[in-house]
């Protein structure tokens, strides 16, 4: 079949076939193709959504060419330096930084929703003890929809805020319990005298038989990790949450879908994959071999923690994470050989034509695994930590979506299967 083309011309005049262009506040404009099918019987084909804006959003802005990330207009570097995760969660969910009174009320709301229903804790016993924490989290967060369904009306703005706050509040205990269950330790409860990150640390690493003293340097580093991972506009897991939510599904079920999407190694699972890769490389001398493998199209190996669908420049989060990793290692008096391998790998890759041409830079996951390992997190918890943080973003997008009324998301397809045939013709 001969290839046919449609010529699109940007014009100030409206012609018969013309489609409107819509502008955002920042970033590229978009051709509004909502009437394309009705007017021209044509679909838009964009697998992987490389050129598709799936929605309008006022939450997060990413400029991948310049390496800029803004939450509600605030640069990520400023938030990582001056804010804390709970304040950032409020900012993402409500649109503005809280006043002191709003902050106090939000802290109280998070503090009153951070426990898990005791029956939820019994779910954990149904999992194999060697289950991946992300598998457990998908199950437990999905199961929460059985606890908060009939009592919640998603058409009610107040109910929606409560559901969103519940999710942000409960996620540290959900994640910590998925770890303590796997190592056979009793689960500790949140302590409202502690901040969000400190609470997560004590629930992860504390035991009931001795006092757990939170190291403020580690708590701050974890808080920064949470801030950096809190949102990233329409990434795969957030888009999954929005797609699931478009049908009016229960928010806990929608967030469980987001956790499932985040788990993959091309998304949140990359931090775990980076550490495995650095261990496999083993020493600085083996780096050229790893680089050669990453460039070889016949080899499925990729440099994990490198490249990003949107960033074609440094991921602004990777610099902040690298600085935190160095700070924590110095504070703990640890000397992680993997940090040395990572820094050499970055240096060599950034000078290599293959990576330069394709604009492949270290992303947020390149150093986060090293930092989390230094803090004592086991490798299989890395993506779970990401999920705790990203919950703030997921619920913010869920809240935003509920304010819109574009109906259920229903992508179309280009059918490439068999044409009509009949069962009676079966051979
Ligand atoms: N190592 C080697 N080559 C790479 C890499 C890599 N990490 N990433 C991309 N490429 C190459 C790819 O082979 C392709 O080459 P060619 O044009 O010759 O075919 C070119 O760069 C473009 O790659 P792509 O797959 O079209 O890029 P993408 O936008 O679809 O993929 C990505 C983005 C993040 C999935 C990919 O860069 C990747 O797999 N990176 C490693 C995994 C990773 O670190 N993921 C974490 C992403 S950040 C955290 C998050 O958002 O969750």
Coordinates of C-alpha atoms and ligand atoms in Angstrom, one line a residue:
X1 CA 0.0 0.0 0.0
X2 CA 1.4 3.4 -0.9
X3 CA 2.2 5.7 2.0
X4 CA -0.2 8.7 2.2
X5 CA 0.6 12.0 3.9
X6 CA -1.3 14.8 5.6
X7 CA 0.4 18.1 5.4
X8 CA -0.1 20.2 8.5
X9 CA 0.5 23.9 8.1
X10 CA 0.5 26.3 11.0
X11 CA -1.8 29.2 10.2
X12 CA -3.5 32.2 11.8
X13 CA -6.7 31.5 9.6
X14 CA -9.2 28.8 10.2
X15 CA -9.7 26.6 7.1
X16 CA -12.0 23.6 6.5
X17 CA -9.4 21.1 7.6
X18 CA -7.7 23.2 10.3
X19 CA -7.3 22.1 13.9
X20 CA -6.8 24.6 16.7
X21 CA -3.4 24.9 18.5
X22 CA -3.6 25.2 22.3
X23 CA -0.9 26.9 24.4
X24 CA 0.2 26.0 27.9
X25 CA 1.8 28.6 30.3
X26 CA 5.2 27.0 29.7
X27 CA 6.4 24.3 27.3
X28 CA 5.4 23.4 23.8
X29 CA 2.0 24.1 22.3
X30 CA -0.3 21.2 21.1
X31 CA -2.5 20.6 18.2
X32 CA -6.0 20.0 19.5
X33 CA -7.0 16.8 17.7
X34 CA -10.2 16.1 19.6
X35 CA -12.4 16.6 16.5
X36 CA -10.0 14.9 14.1
X37 CA -11.9 11.7 13.9
X38 CA -15.3 13.3 13.7
X39 CA -14.3 15.7 11.0
X40 CA -11.8 13.6 9.0
X41 CA -12.3 10.0 10.0
X42 CA -8.6 9.9 10.9
X43 CA -7.0 8.8 14.2
X44 CA -3.7 10.1 15.6
X45 CA -1.1 7.4 15.9
X46 CA 1.4 7.9 18.7
X47 CA 2.5 4.7 20.4
X48 CA 4.5 5.5 23.5
X49 CA 2.9 9.0 23.6
X50 CA 6.1 10.7 22.4
X51 CA 4.1 13.6 20.9
X52 CA 0.8 13.4 22.8
X53 CA -0.3 15.7 25.6
X54 CA -2.9 13.5 27.3
X55 CA -4.3 16.2 29.5
X56 CA -3.9 19.8 30.8
X57 CA -2.3 19.9 34.2
X58 CA -1.3 22.6 36.6
X59 CA 0.8 20.5 39.0
X60 CA 4.3 19.9 37.6
X61 CA 6.4 21.3 34.7
X62 CA 9.4 19.6 33.2
X63 CA 11.6 21.2 30.6
X64 CA 13.7 18.2 29.5
X65 CA 16.0 20.2 27.2
X66 CA 17.0 22.7 29.8
X67 CA 16.8 20.2 32.8
X68 CA 14.2 22.1 34.7
X69 CA 11.6 20.6 37.1
X70 CA 9.0 22.8 38.8
X71 CA 6.3 21.7 41.3
X72 CA 3.5 24.2 41.1
X73 CA 6.1 26.7 39.8
X74 CA 8.7 26.1 42.5
X75 CA 12.1 24.8 41.3
X76 CA 12.9 21.3 42.6
X77 CA 16.3 22.5 43.9
X78 CA 14.7 25.2 46.1
X79 CA 12.2 22.8 47.5
X80 CA 14.9 20.2 48.2
X81 CA 16.9 22.8 50.1
X82 CA 14.2 24.7 52.0
X83 CA 11.1 22.5 52.2
X84 CA 10.1 19.2 53.6
X85 CA 8.1 16.3 52.1
X86 CA 4.8 17.0 54.0
X87 CA 4.9 20.6 52.9
X88 CA 5.6 19.5 49.3
X89 CA 2.8 17.0 49.4
X90 CA 0.4 19.8 50.5
X91 CA 1.8 22.0 47.7
X92 CA 1.2 19.3 45.1
X93 CA -2.3 18.4 46.4
X94 CA -3.6 21.9 47.1
X95 CA -1.6 24.1 44.7
X96 CA 0.0 26.5 47.2
X97 CA 2.5 26.2 50.1
X98 CA 0.6 26.1 53.4
X99 CA 0.3 28.9 55.8
X100 CA 1.5 28.0 59.4
X101 CA -2.1 27.2 60.4
X102 CA -2.8 25.2 57.2
X103 CA 0.5 23.3 57.9
X104 CA -0.5 22.5 61.5
X105 CA -3.9 21.2 60.3
X106 CA -2.4 19.1 57.6
X107 CA 0.2 17.6 60.0
X108 CA -2.8 16.7 62.3
X109 CA -4.7 15.2 59.4
X110 CA -1.6 13.1 58.3
X111 CA -1.1 12.1 62.0
X112 CA -4.7 11.0 62.4
X113 CA -4.6 8.8 59.3
X114 CA -1.2 7.2 59.4
X115 CA -2.2 4.0 61.2
X116 CA -3.3 0.9 59.3
X117 CA -6.5 -0.9 60.1
X118 CA -5.4 -3.9 62.2
X119 CA -7.2 -6.2 59.8
X120 CA -5.0 -4.8 57.0
X121 CA -1.9 -6.0 58.9
X122 CA -3.2 -9.6 58.8
X123 CA -3.2 -9.5 54.9
X124 CA 0.6 -9.5 55.0
X125 CA 0.6 -13.0 56.4
X126 CA -1.0 -14.2 53.2
X127 CA 2.1 -13.3 51.1
X128 CA 5.2 -15.5 50.7
X129 CA 7.8 -14.0 53.1
X130 CA 10.2 -13.7 50.2
X131 CA 7.7 -11.7 48.1
X132 CA 9.0 -8.5 46.5
X133 CA 7.8 -5.5 48.6
X134 CA 6.3 -3.9 45.5
X135 CA 4.1 -7.0 45.0
X136 CA 3.0 -6.7 48.6
X137 CA 2.3 -3.0 48.2
X138 CA 0.2 -3.5 45.1
X139 CA -1.9 -6.0 46.9
X140 CA -2.2 -4.1 50.2
X141 CA -3.0 -0.7 48.7
X142 CA -5.6 -2.3 46.4
X143 CA -7.1 -4.1 49.4
X144 CA -7.5 -0.8 51.2
X145 CA -10.3 0.0 48.7
X146 CA -12.3 -2.6 50.5
X147 CA -11.9 -0.6 53.7
X148 CA -12.7 2.9 52.3
X149 CA -15.2 2.4 49.5
X150 CA -18.8 2.8 50.7
X151 CA -17.9 5.6 53.2
X152 CA -16.3 7.7 50.4
X153 CA -18.1 9.8 47.7
X154 CA -15.6 10.8 45.0
X155 CA -18.0 13.5 43.9
X156 CA -17.5 15.2 47.3
X157 CA -14.4 17.5 47.4
X158 CA -14.0 17.0 51.1
X159 CA -14.1 13.2 50.8
X160 CA -11.6 13.4 48.0
X161 CA -9.1 15.4 50.2
X162 CA -9.6 12.8 53.0
X163 CA -8.9 9.9 50.6
X164 CA -5.8 11.6 49.3
X165 CA -4.5 12.5 52.8
X166 CA -5.1 8.9 53.9
X167 CA -3.0 7.5 51.1
X168 CA -0.1 9.9 51.8
X169 CA -0.3 9.2 55.5
X170 CA -0.6 5.4 55.4
X171 CA 2.0 4.7 52.7
X172 CA 5.1 4.7 55.0
X173 CA 3.6 2.0 57.3
X174 CA 2.4 0.0 54.3
X175 CA 5.9 0.0 52.8
X176 CA 7.7 -0.6 56.1
X177 CA 5.4 -3.5 56.9
X178 CA 6.2 -5.1 53.5
X179 CA 9.8 -5.1 54.7
X180 CA 9.4 -6.1 58.3
X181 CA 7.1 -9.0 57.3
X182 CA 9.8 -10.3 55.0
X183 CA 12.5 -10.3 57.7
X184 CA 10.1 -11.7 60.4
X185 CA 10.2 -8.6 62.6
X186 CA 7.1 -7.2 64.5
X187 CA 5.7 -4.1 62.8
X188 CA 6.1 -0.8 64.7
X189 CA 3.5 1.9 64.6
X190 CA 3.9 5.5 63.6
X191 CA 4.9 8.0 66.4
X192 CA 3.3 11.4 65.9
X193 CA 6.1 13.1 67.7
X194 CA 8.3 12.3 64.7
X195 CA 8.3 13.8 61.3
X196 CA 7.3 11.8 58.2
X197 CA 10.7 10.6 57.1
X198 CA 11.9 9.9 60.7
X199 CA 8.7 7.9 61.2
X200 CA 9.4 5.8 58.2
X201 CA 12.9 5.1 59.4
X202 CA 11.8 4.0 62.8
X203 CA 9.0 1.8 61.3
X204 CA 11.6 0.2 58.9
X205 CA 14.5 -0.3 61.2
X206 CA 13.2 0.0 64.8
X207 CA 12.4 -3.0 67.0
X208 CA 10.0 -3.1 69.9
X209 CA 12.8 -4.2 72.4
X210 CA 15.1 -1.2 72.1
X211 CA 14.8 2.5 71.6
X212 CA 15.4 3.6 68.0
X213 CA 17.2 6.9 67.8
X214 CA 16.6 8.6 64.5
X215 CA 19.8 10.0 62.9
X216 CA 18.8 13.5 61.7
X217 CA 21.2 13.4 58.7
X218 CA 19.6 10.2 57.5
X219 CA 16.1 11.5 58.1
X220 CA 16.9 14.7 56.1
X221 CA 18.4 12.7 53.3
X222 CA 15.3 10.5 53.1
X223 CA 13.1 13.6 53.2
X224 CA 15.0 15.0 50.2
X225 CA 14.6 11.7 48.4
X226 CA 10.9 11.9 49.0
X227 CA 10.7 15.5 47.8
X228 CA 12.7 14.7 44.6
X229 CA 10.5 11.7 43.8
X230 CA 7.1 13.3 44.7
X231 CA 5.9 14.0 41.2
X232 CA 7.1 14.1 37.6
X233 CA 4.1 15.1 35.5
X234 CA 2.6 12.5 33.1
X235 CA 5.1 9.6 33.7
X236 CA 3.9 6.0 33.1
X237 CA 2.6 5.4 36.7
X238 CA 0.9 8.7 37.0
X239 CA -0.7 8.2 33.6
X240 CA -1.8 4.8 34.8
X241 CA -3.4 6.3 37.9
X242 CA -5.2 8.9 35.7
X243 CA -6.4 6.3 33.2
X244 CA -7.7 4.0 36.0
X245 CA -9.3 7.0 37.7
X246 CA -11.1 8.2 34.5
X247 CA -13.6 5.4 35.0
X248 CA -14.5 6.7 38.5
X249 CA -12.6 3.8 40.2
X250 CA -11.8 3.8 43.9
X251 CA -8.7 5.9 44.6
X252 CA -6.9 3.1 46.5
X253 CA -7.4 0.8 43.5
X254 CA -6.1 3.6 41.2
X255 CA -3.0 4.1 43.3
X256 CA -2.4 0.3 43.4
X257 CA -2.4 0.4 39.6
X258 CA 0.2 3.2 39.7
X259 CA 2.4 1.1 42.0
X260 CA 2.2 -1.8 39.6
X261 CA 3.4 0.5 36.7
X262 CA 6.2 2.1 38.8
X263 CA 7.7 -1.3 39.6
X264 CA 9.1 -1.9 36.1
X265 CA 12.9 -1.4 35.5
X266 CA 12.3 1.2 32.9
X267 CA 10.5 3.4 35.5
X268 CA 10.8 3.2 39.3
X269 CA 12.5 -0.2 39.3
X270 CA 15.6 1.4 37.8
X271 CA 17.2 2.4 41.1
X272 CA 17.3 -1.3 42.1
X273 CA 18.6 -2.2 38.6
X274 CA 21.4 0.5 38.8
X275 CA 22.8 -1.0 42.0
X276 CA 22.7 -4.5 40.5
X277 CA 24.5 -3.2 37.5
X278 CA 27.2 -1.4 39.5
X279 CA 27.8 -4.6 41.5
X280 CA 28.0 -6.6 38.3
X281 CA 30.6 -4.1 36.9
X282 CA 32.5 -4.6 40.2
X283 CA 35.5 -2.4 39.5
X284 CA 36.5 0.7 37.6
X285 CA 38.6 -1.4 35.2
X286 CA 35.4 -3.1 33.9
X287 CA 33.6 0.1 33.0
X288 CA 34.8 0.2 29.3
X289 CA 33.3 -3.3 28.9
X290 CA 30.0 -2.2 30.3
X291 CA 29.9 0.9 28.1
X292 CA 30.7 -1.2 25.0
X293 CA 27.8 -3.6 25.9
X294 CA 25.4 -0.6 26.4
X295 CA 26.3 0.6 22.9
X296 CA 26.0 -2.8 21.3
X297 CA 22.6 -3.1 19.6
X298 CA 22.8 -6.9 19.6
X299 CA 23.0 -6.8 23.4
X300 CA 19.9 -6.0 25.5
X301 CA 22.1 -4.4 28.2
X302 CA 21.5 -0.7 28.9
X303 CA 23.2 1.6 31.3
X304 CA 20.6 1.7 34.0
X305 CA 20.1 5.1 35.5
X306 CA 21.0 6.7 32.2
X307 CA 18.6 8.3 29.7
X308 CA 15.1 9.7 30.1
X309 CA 12.1 10.0 27.9
X310 CA 11.9 13.7 28.7
X311 CA 15.3 14.9 29.9
X312 CA 17.7 15.4 27.1
X313 CA 20.0 17.2 29.5
X314 CA 21.0 16.6 33.2
X315 CA 18.1 15.4 35.3
X316 CA 18.1 18.2 37.9
X317 CA 17.3 15.6 40.6
X318 CA 20.4 13.6 39.9
X319 CA 22.8 16.4 41.1
X320 CA 20.9 16.8 44.4
X321 CA 20.9 13.0 45.0
X322 CA 24.6 12.7 44.3
X323 CA 25.3 15.5 46.8
X324 CA 23.1 13.8 49.4
X325 CA 24.9 10.4 48.8
X326 CA 28.3 12.0 49.4
X327 CA 27.0 13.8 52.5
X328 CA 25.5 10.6 54.0
X329 CA 28.6 8.5 53.2
X330 CA 30.8 11.1 54.8
X331 CA 28.5 11.4 57.9
X332 CA 28.5 7.6 58.3
X333 CA 32.2 7.3 57.7
X334 CA 31.5 4.8 54.9
X335 CA 33.4 4.5 51.7
X336 CA 31.2 2.8 49.1
X337 CA 33.2 1.5 46.2
X338 CA 30.0 1.6 44.1
X339 CA 30.0 5.4 44.4
X340 CA 33.4 5.5 42.8
X341 CA 32.3 3.1 40.0
X342 CA 29.2 5.2 39.5
X343 CA 31.1 8.5 39.3
X344 CA 33.7 7.1 36.8
X345 CA 30.9 5.5 34.8
X346 CA 29.2 8.9 34.5
X347 CA 32.4 10.7 33.6
X348 CA 33.2 8.2 30.8
X349 CA 29.7 7.9 29.4
X350 CA 29.3 11.7 29.3
X351 CA 32.4 11.9 27.1
X352 CA 31.3 9.1 24.8
X353 CA 29.9 10.0 21.3
X354 CA 27.1 7.4 21.6
X355 CA 25.7 9.0 24.8
X356 CA 26.4 12.6 23.6
X357 CA 24.5 12.0 20.3
X358 CA 21.5 10.5 22.0
X359 CA 21.5 13.0 24.9
X360 CA 21.7 10.3 27.5
X361 CA 22.5 11.8 31.0
X362 CA 22.3 10.3 34.5
X363 CA 18.7 10.3 35.8
X364 CA 17.4 10.5 39.3
X365 CA 17.9 6.8 39.8
X366 CA 21.6 6.8 39.1
X367 CA 22.7 7.8 42.6
X368 CA 19.5 7.1 44.6
X369 CA 20.3 3.4 45.1
X370 CA 23.8 4.2 46.4
X371 CA 22.2 6.7 48.9
X372 CA 19.5 4.3 50.0
X373 CA 22.0 1.5 50.4
X374 CA 24.2 3.7 52.6
X375 CA 21.2 4.4 54.8
X376 CA 20.6 0.7 55.3
X377 CA 17.7 0.1 52.9
X378 CA 17.8 -3.3 51.3
X379 CA 17.8 -3.3 47.5
X380 CA 14.3 -4.6 47.1
X381 CA 12.9 -1.6 49.1
X382 CA 14.3 1.0 46.8
X383 CA 11.3 1.2 44.5
X384 CA 9.0 1.0 47.6
X385 CA 10.6 4.2 48.9
X386 CA 10.0 5.8 45.5
X387 CA 6.3 4.6 45.7
X388 CA 5.9 6.2 49.2
X389 CA 7.1 9.5 47.7
X390 CA 5.2 9.3 44.4
X391 CA 1.9 8.8 46.2
X392 CA 1.9 12.6 46.8
X393 CA 2.0 13.1 43.1
X394 CA -0.4 10.3 42.2
X395 CA -3.1 11.6 44.6
X396 CA -2.6 15.2 43.3
X397 CA -3.2 14.0 39.8
X398 CA -6.2 12.0 41.0
X399 CA -7.6 15.1 42.7
X400 CA -7.0 17.2 39.6
X401 CA -8.6 14.7 37.3
X402 CA -11.8 14.6 39.5
X403 CA -12.2 18.3 38.9
X404 CA -12.3 17.8 35.1
X405 CA -15.2 16.3 33.2
X406 CA -13.7 14.8 30.0
X407 CA -15.1 11.4 30.8
X408 CA -13.5 8.0 30.6
X409 CA -10.1 7.7 28.8
X410 CA -10.4 5.4 25.9
X411 CA -7.5 5.2 23.5
X412 CA -8.1 4.0 19.9
X413 CA -5.9 1.7 17.9
X414 CA -4.8 0.8 14.4
X415 CA -6.1 -2.7 13.8
X416 CA -3.5 -4.9 12.1
X417 CA -5.1 -8.4 12.7
X418 CA -7.1 -10.7 10.5
X419 CA -10.0 -9.3 8.4
X420 CA -13.5 -10.9 8.8
X421 CA -13.5 -14.7 8.6
X422 CA -15.9 -17.4 9.7
X423 CA -15.8 -20.3 12.2
X424 CA -17.2 -22.7 9.6
X425 CA -14.1 -22.1 7.5
X426 CA -11.9 -23.5 10.4
X427 CA -9.3 -26.1 9.1
Ligands
LIG1 N1 21.8 2.8 27.7 C1 22.1 2.6 26.4 N2 21.4 3.1 25.4 C2 20.3 3.8 25.7 C3 19.9 4.0 27.0 C4 20.7 3.5 28.1 N3 20.3 3.6 29.3 N4 18.7 4.7 27.0 C5 18.5 4.9 25.8 N5 19.4 4.4 24.9 C6 19.5 4.5 23.5 C7 18.5 3.6 22.8 O1 19.1 2.3 22.6 C8 18.2 4.3 21.5 O2 19.3 4.2 20.7 P1 19.0 4.2 19.0 O3 18.5 5.5 18.7 O4 20.4 3.9 18.5 O5 18.0 3.1 18.8 C9 18.2 5.8 22.0 O6 19.1 5.8 23.1 C10 16.8 6.3 22.4 O7 16.3 5.4 23.4 P2 14.8 5.2 23.6 O8 14.6 3.8 24.2 O9 14.0 5.5 22.4 O10 14.5 6.3 24.7 P3 13.2 6.3 25.6 O11 12.8 7.7 25.7 O12 12.1 5.4 25.0 O13 13.6 5.6 26.9 C11 14.3 5.2 29.1 C12 13.9 6.2 28.1 C13 14.4 5.8 30.5 C14 13.3 4.0 29.2 C15 15.7 4.6 28.6 O14 16.6 5.7 28.5 C16 16.2 3.5 29.5 O15 15.9 2.4 29.4 N6 17.1 3.9 30.5 C17 17.6 3.0 31.5 C18 16.5 2.7 32.5 C19 16.3 3.9 33.5 O16 17.3 4.4 34.0 N7 15.1 4.2 33.8 C20 14.8 5.3 34.8 C21 14.1 6.5 34.2 S1 14.1 7.8 35.3 C22 13.0 7.4 36.6 C23 11.6 7.3 36.2 O17 11.1 8.2 35.5 O18 10.9 6.4 36.7

